[in-house]
Amino acid sequence: MNRNLVVLLLVGILFAATLWSVLPGVRAPMEEWRQKAVTHWKAAKRAARTVVPGGQTEKGKEPVAQGPDGRQWVEPLTGMPFVWVPGGCFPMGSEEGEKGRDRDEGPVHEVCVDGFWMGQREVTRGEFRRFVEATGYVTDGEREGFSWVYTGVWEKRTGYSWRRPGFFQDDNHPVVHVSFNDALAMARWLGEKGGGSFGVPTEAQWEYACRAGGTEARFWGEGSEEACRYANGADLTAAKDFPSWTIHGCSDGFVFTAPVGSFEPNRFRLHDMLGNVWEWCADTYDAQGYRKHGPKNPTIVDPSQTARVIRGGSWYSRPEHLRCAKRDGLSRPDRRSQDLGFRLVRQ
């Protein structure tokens, strides 16, 4: 990135911070500006690592959207990057001694999954917008006129949707206020356009991709201070606005959502598998579901059950919730909120 541009951007941010501190009357509008400045500063840092001809980054790193075996694919309608997740076996679930463990995460059992394509990051507002503009789709939140937002407690509020999330977002942020139904509608559209069979991942696919060959609770290890290199969760940044939160002992720079890809990927080159937004899975929730799993490509879809599983935690999540084994099954398929998005897979 041009060093002069970096200097100018830093000077602009410092000037804005000074103005904010000395002129109380401009603090409210300047807060929104500050959030935008932080977002664009981080985006500028990421731009220094974008792909150049030949598939190499300016720092000689690996190509964008490259999986562990080098296979990559970009969906042509949206520009969404996918990486190939090679098939394999892993111990699904968590042991009783894992901190924060819930009973529905056991028993630990070996599961094998076939290889599949997975979105390198969560679906963005821009990608979802292309789907909506192409089809005229109306989300559950827009049609019913409300969603769930955080105001110190989670509340049902009118007027919120993916278009009006309740905090600053641009088109590089993960889309939020989207239901399971909304996610499947986008997946069907992509499939109908001839790109293959799309959907949200099964629980087994999701956890296998999160662990990326490891067995630890988090793919970065157990250090709380390391969390902010890899995930956007409840942290020291958020504690300034929400001092009652249980937090990670580090600062990730974001109170709410971060642009996708802002943090280091896991060993499968997947970003934001933990934190940023919760992600829908294909399975219906069953607290005893692991006792019903077969050994190969297990999934549970019970027509008599409405709750769908979400995985991964979000910007709101305390350390105990940012774990690869963590399951949440309280979400109906029309549920939407400020911290709920999705990631797609292609079979």
XYZ file of C-alpha atoms in Angstrom:
347
model
C 0.000 0.000 0.000
C 1.251 3.548 -0.740
C 2.971 4.787 2.417
C 1.837 8.390 1.836
C -1.791 7.258 1.800
C -1.272 5.460 5.101
C 0.210 8.608 6.659
C -2.680 10.743 5.397
C -5.207 8.267 6.760
C -3.519 8.246 10.176
C -3.443 12.064 10.270
C -7.148 12.149 9.410
C -8.015 9.711 12.193
C -5.940 11.663 14.753
C -7.601 14.924 13.689
C -11.055 13.398 14.055
C -10.206 12.013 17.499
C -9.012 15.464 18.625
C -12.151 17.139 17.278
C -14.299 14.601 19.081
C -12.572 15.252 22.397
C -12.815 19.057 22.323
C -16.233 19.587 20.730
C -18.924 17.689 22.657
C -21.592 18.747 20.163
C -20.071 16.628 17.408
C -19.477 13.469 19.434
C -22.551 11.572 18.288
C -22.030 11.981 14.523
C -18.294 11.539 14.938
C -18.798 8.146 16.586
C -20.318 6.780 13.371
C -17.444 8.343 11.424
C -14.959 6.716 13.806
C -16.434 3.282 13.162
C -16.226 3.845 9.413
C -12.620 5.048 9.707
C -11.578 1.975 11.675
C -13.270 -0.289 9.140
C -11.600 1.360 6.162
C -8.213 1.437 7.912
C -8.397 -2.315 8.480
C -9.584 -2.818 4.919
C -6.597 -0.810 3.703
C -4.256 -3.075 5.653
C -5.898 -6.114 4.067
C -5.602 -4.561 0.615
C -1.816 -4.683 0.979
C -2.118 -8.462 0.876
C -4.496 -8.857 -2.069
C -3.704 -11.160 -4.961
C -1.628 -9.874 -7.850
C -1.106 -11.579 -11.230
C 0.465 -14.988 -10.873
C -1.612 -15.896 -7.822
C 0.887 -14.537 -5.278
C 0.302 -11.720 -2.814
C 2.618 -8.769 -2.606
C 4.273 -10.394 0.385
C 4.704 -13.694 -1.411
C 1.989 -15.380 0.607
C -0.508 -17.962 -0.586
C -3.338 -17.017 -2.998
C -6.685 -15.804 -1.692
C -9.255 -18.563 -1.152
C -6.671 -21.341 -1.348
C -7.570 -24.466 0.587
C -5.129 -26.831 2.278
C -4.597 -28.730 -0.984
C -4.493 -25.592 -3.135
C -7.951 -25.968 -4.695
C -10.056 -22.851 -4.957
C -13.174 -21.647 -6.746
C -14.918 -18.287 -7.081
C -18.684 -18.298 -7.532
C -19.238 -16.147 -10.663
C -22.577 -14.482 -9.802
C -21.473 -13.044 -6.470
C -17.676 -13.282 -6.509
C -17.836 -15.394 -3.349
C -14.581 -17.357 -2.786
C -14.770 -21.040 -1.839
C -12.002 -23.348 -0.630
C -11.900 -27.109 -0.967
C -12.136 -28.860 2.398
C -10.651 -32.348 1.919
C -12.581 -35.277 3.356
C -11.442 -36.909 6.562
C -12.355 -38.181 10.014
C -12.311 -36.398 13.370
C -13.569 -36.714 16.960
C -16.824 -34.713 17.007
C -17.965 -33.146 20.262
C -16.139 -32.149 23.439
C -14.734 -33.997 26.423
C -16.267 -33.428 29.841
C -13.280 -31.450 31.048
C -13.483 -28.787 28.316
C -14.180 -25.382 29.875
C -17.632 -24.083 28.980
C -18.807 -27.478 27.717
C -22.533 -28.135 27.453
C -24.032 -31.603 27.833
C -25.344 -31.641 24.259
C -21.731 -31.669 22.998
C -21.292 -35.319 23.890
C -20.498 -38.044 23.699
C -17.348 -37.542 21.647
C -17.583 -39.841 18.624
C -15.562 -40.328 15.459
C -17.176 -38.944 12.328
C -16.001 -39.000 8.717
C -17.072 -36.498 6.070
C -16.565 -36.389 2.323
C -14.732 -33.436 0.817
C -16.760 -30.313 0.031
C -16.442 -26.687 -1.022
C -16.982 -24.130 1.739
C -17.255 -20.361 1.615
C -13.931 -18.960 2.745
C -15.840 -16.490 4.852
C -19.356 -15.603 5.851
C -21.760 -14.310 3.204
C -21.434 -10.536 2.983
C -24.032 -7.808 2.654
C -22.799 -7.142 -0.859
C -23.168 -10.776 -1.914
C -26.608 -11.026 -0.351
C -27.595 -7.755 -2.036
C -26.754 -9.222 -5.453
C -29.105 -12.113 -4.724
C -31.902 -9.770 -3.589
C -31.514 -7.438 -6.560
C -31.537 -10.355 -9.005
C -34.639 -12.002 -7.553
C -36.652 -9.373 -5.667
C -36.443 -11.586 -2.582
C -37.915 -10.240 0.666
C -36.423 -11.583 3.892
C -38.449 -12.880 6.823
C -37.452 -9.811 8.833
C -38.537 -7.384 6.121
C -41.839 -9.159 5.517
C -42.754 -9.371 9.202
C -41.302 -5.972 10.079
C -39.096 -6.836 13.052
C -35.914 -8.515 14.215
C -33.942 -9.097 17.407
C -31.439 -6.427 18.461
C -29.111 -5.957 21.428
C -29.831 -2.926 23.629
C -28.163 -4.244 26.783
C -30.600 -7.135 26.538
C -31.901 -8.888 23.428
C -35.195 -7.320 22.362
C -37.663 -7.726 19.532
C -37.657 -4.405 17.666
C -39.462 -3.133 14.580
C -37.687 -1.599 11.609
C -34.494 -3.649 11.690
C -33.361 -5.872 8.835
C -30.251 -6.757 6.843
C -30.570 -3.306 5.243
C -30.728 -1.553 8.637
C -28.716 -3.684 11.070
C -28.543 -1.159 13.917
C -24.818 -0.445 13.670
C -22.391 0.561 10.939
C -21.821 -1.958 8.151
C -20.604 -1.750 4.582
C -20.897 -4.400 1.882
C -17.787 -6.236 3.157
C -19.399 -6.996 6.515
C -21.287 -10.265 7.057
C -24.981 -9.973 6.359
C -27.072 -10.162 9.567
C -30.778 -10.289 10.411
C -31.086 -13.258 8.036
C -33.041 -16.391 8.860
C -32.428 -20.021 7.956
C -35.139 -19.579 5.334
C -33.308 -16.586 3.866
C -30.032 -18.518 3.699
C -31.648 -21.434 1.884
C -33.347 -19.065 -0.554
C -29.972 -17.671 -1.615
C -28.521 -21.191 -1.842
C -31.385 -22.328 -4.097
C -30.906 -19.315 -6.363
C -27.220 -20.104 -6.833
C -28.037 -23.727 -7.579
C -30.726 -22.810 -10.101
C -28.210 -20.678 -11.962
C -26.185 -23.803 -12.712
C -23.367 -23.475 -10.214
C -23.968 -26.795 -8.473
C -25.801 -27.764 -5.309
C -25.550 -25.157 -2.529
C -26.716 -25.118 1.067
C -25.610 -24.380 4.598
C -23.206 -26.907 6.168
C -24.272 -29.837 8.283
C -23.109 -29.743 11.882
C -20.497 -32.382 11.073
C -19.168 -30.417 8.092
C -19.093 -27.223 10.101
C -17.229 -28.657 13.099
C -14.791 -30.565 10.885
C -14.031 -27.343 8.986
C -13.672 -25.361 12.226
C -11.216 -27.804 13.776
C -9.214 -27.994 10.524
C -7.323 -31.090 11.589
C -6.917 -30.129 15.240
C -8.521 -31.431 18.410
C -8.274 -28.353 20.625
C -11.333 -26.367 21.662
C -10.283 -23.485 19.402
C -8.129 -23.728 16.318
C -5.691 -21.140 17.723
C -5.189 -22.945 21.034
C -6.174 -21.966 24.547
C -4.582 -18.525 24.966
C -7.259 -15.873 25.534
C -4.883 -13.188 24.303
C -4.547 -15.062 20.980
C -8.289 -14.945 20.335
C -8.185 -11.437 18.878
C -5.830 -12.526 16.091
C -8.380 -15.062 14.869
C -11.861 -14.023 15.989
C -14.184 -11.104 16.611
C -15.787 -11.830 19.975
C -16.527 -10.079 23.250
C -13.264 -8.319 24.136
C -11.674 -5.233 25.672
C -12.911 -3.126 22.740
C -16.524 -4.083 23.411
C -16.094 -3.728 27.176
C -15.815 0.042 26.775
C -19.457 0.091 25.659
C -20.644 -3.014 27.517
C -18.657 -3.233 30.778
C -20.793 -6.066 32.189
C -19.736 -8.531 29.447
C -17.464 -11.500 30.139
C -14.640 -10.887 27.694
C -11.423 -12.116 26.137
C -8.356 -10.374 27.568
C -7.416 -8.655 24.307
C -8.730 -6.095 21.812
C -9.877 -7.083 18.320
C -10.807 -3.524 17.313
C -14.545 -4.091 16.766
C -17.606 -3.764 18.987
C -20.040 -5.257 16.471
C -19.362 -7.031 13.152
C -16.011 -6.810 11.381
C -15.453 -6.959 7.612
C -15.078 -10.600 6.604
C -11.488 -11.776 6.471
C -10.247 -9.231 9.017
C -8.713 -11.987 11.148
C -6.250 -14.816 10.584
C -7.727 -17.982 9.032
C -7.576 -21.498 10.439
C -5.484 -24.312 8.952
C -8.062 -24.856 6.200
C -7.737 -21.176 5.214
C -11.246 -20.413 6.458
C -11.890 -17.044 8.098
C -14.240 -16.222 10.980
C -15.199 -19.809 11.798
C -15.403 -18.551 15.369
C -16.800 -15.101 16.145
C -18.210 -12.266 14.043
C -21.666 -13.849 13.467
C -23.374 -17.105 14.355
C -23.829 -19.363 11.313
C -26.810 -21.524 10.367
C -26.360 -25.280 9.998
C -28.608 -27.718 8.130
C -29.415 -29.934 11.141
C -32.465 -29.677 13.324
C -31.465 -29.451 16.971
C -31.458 -32.619 19.056
C -29.771 -32.525 22.459
C -29.199 -36.293 22.185
C -28.336 -36.180 18.506
C -24.756 -37.390 18.848
C -26.039 -40.736 20.105
C -27.941 -41.103 16.825
C -25.098 -40.193 14.483
C -23.804 -42.690 11.965
C -20.053 -42.715 11.272
C -20.235 -41.251 7.737
C -21.607 -37.786 6.798
C -24.090 -37.680 9.693
C -26.913 -35.173 9.764
C -30.185 -34.983 11.647
C -33.204 -33.408 9.989
C -36.347 -34.212 11.956
C -39.515 -32.793 10.326
C -41.245 -32.758 13.704
C -38.669 -30.318 15.097
C -38.458 -26.612 14.217
C -35.248 -25.471 15.943
C -32.158 -25.349 13.721
C -28.590 -25.418 14.946
C -26.341 -22.369 14.787
C -22.588 -22.519 15.289
C -19.500 -20.400 15.774
C -20.466 -17.615 18.160
C -20.435 -13.913 17.311
C -19.177 -10.462 18.240
C -21.330 -10.829 21.356
C -19.844 -14.171 22.492
C -17.836 -14.717 25.648
C -14.830 -17.073 25.578
C -16.823 -20.179 26.564
C -18.972 -19.813 23.446
C -16.110 -19.409 20.971
C -15.348 -23.122 20.692
C -15.575 -25.479 17.731
C -17.835 -27.893 19.670
C -20.320 -25.252 20.877
C -23.893 -25.862 19.676
C -26.915 -23.587 19.968
C -30.317 -24.999 19.137
C -32.812 -22.356 20.189
C -33.334 -20.820 16.751
C -36.461 -21.402 14.658
C -35.938 -21.259 10.882
C -37.459 -17.756 10.730
C -35.292 -16.425 13.575
C -33.094 -13.422 12.761
C -30.958 -11.106 14.847
C -28.038 -8.679 14.833
C -25.497 -11.434 15.405
C -26.816 -14.138 13.069
C -25.603 -14.740 9.513
C -24.537 -17.723 7.410
C -21.867 -19.395 5.312
C -22.529 -21.553 2.261
C -21.196 -24.899 1.111
C -21.226 -26.404 -2.379
C -21.400 -30.146 -2.780
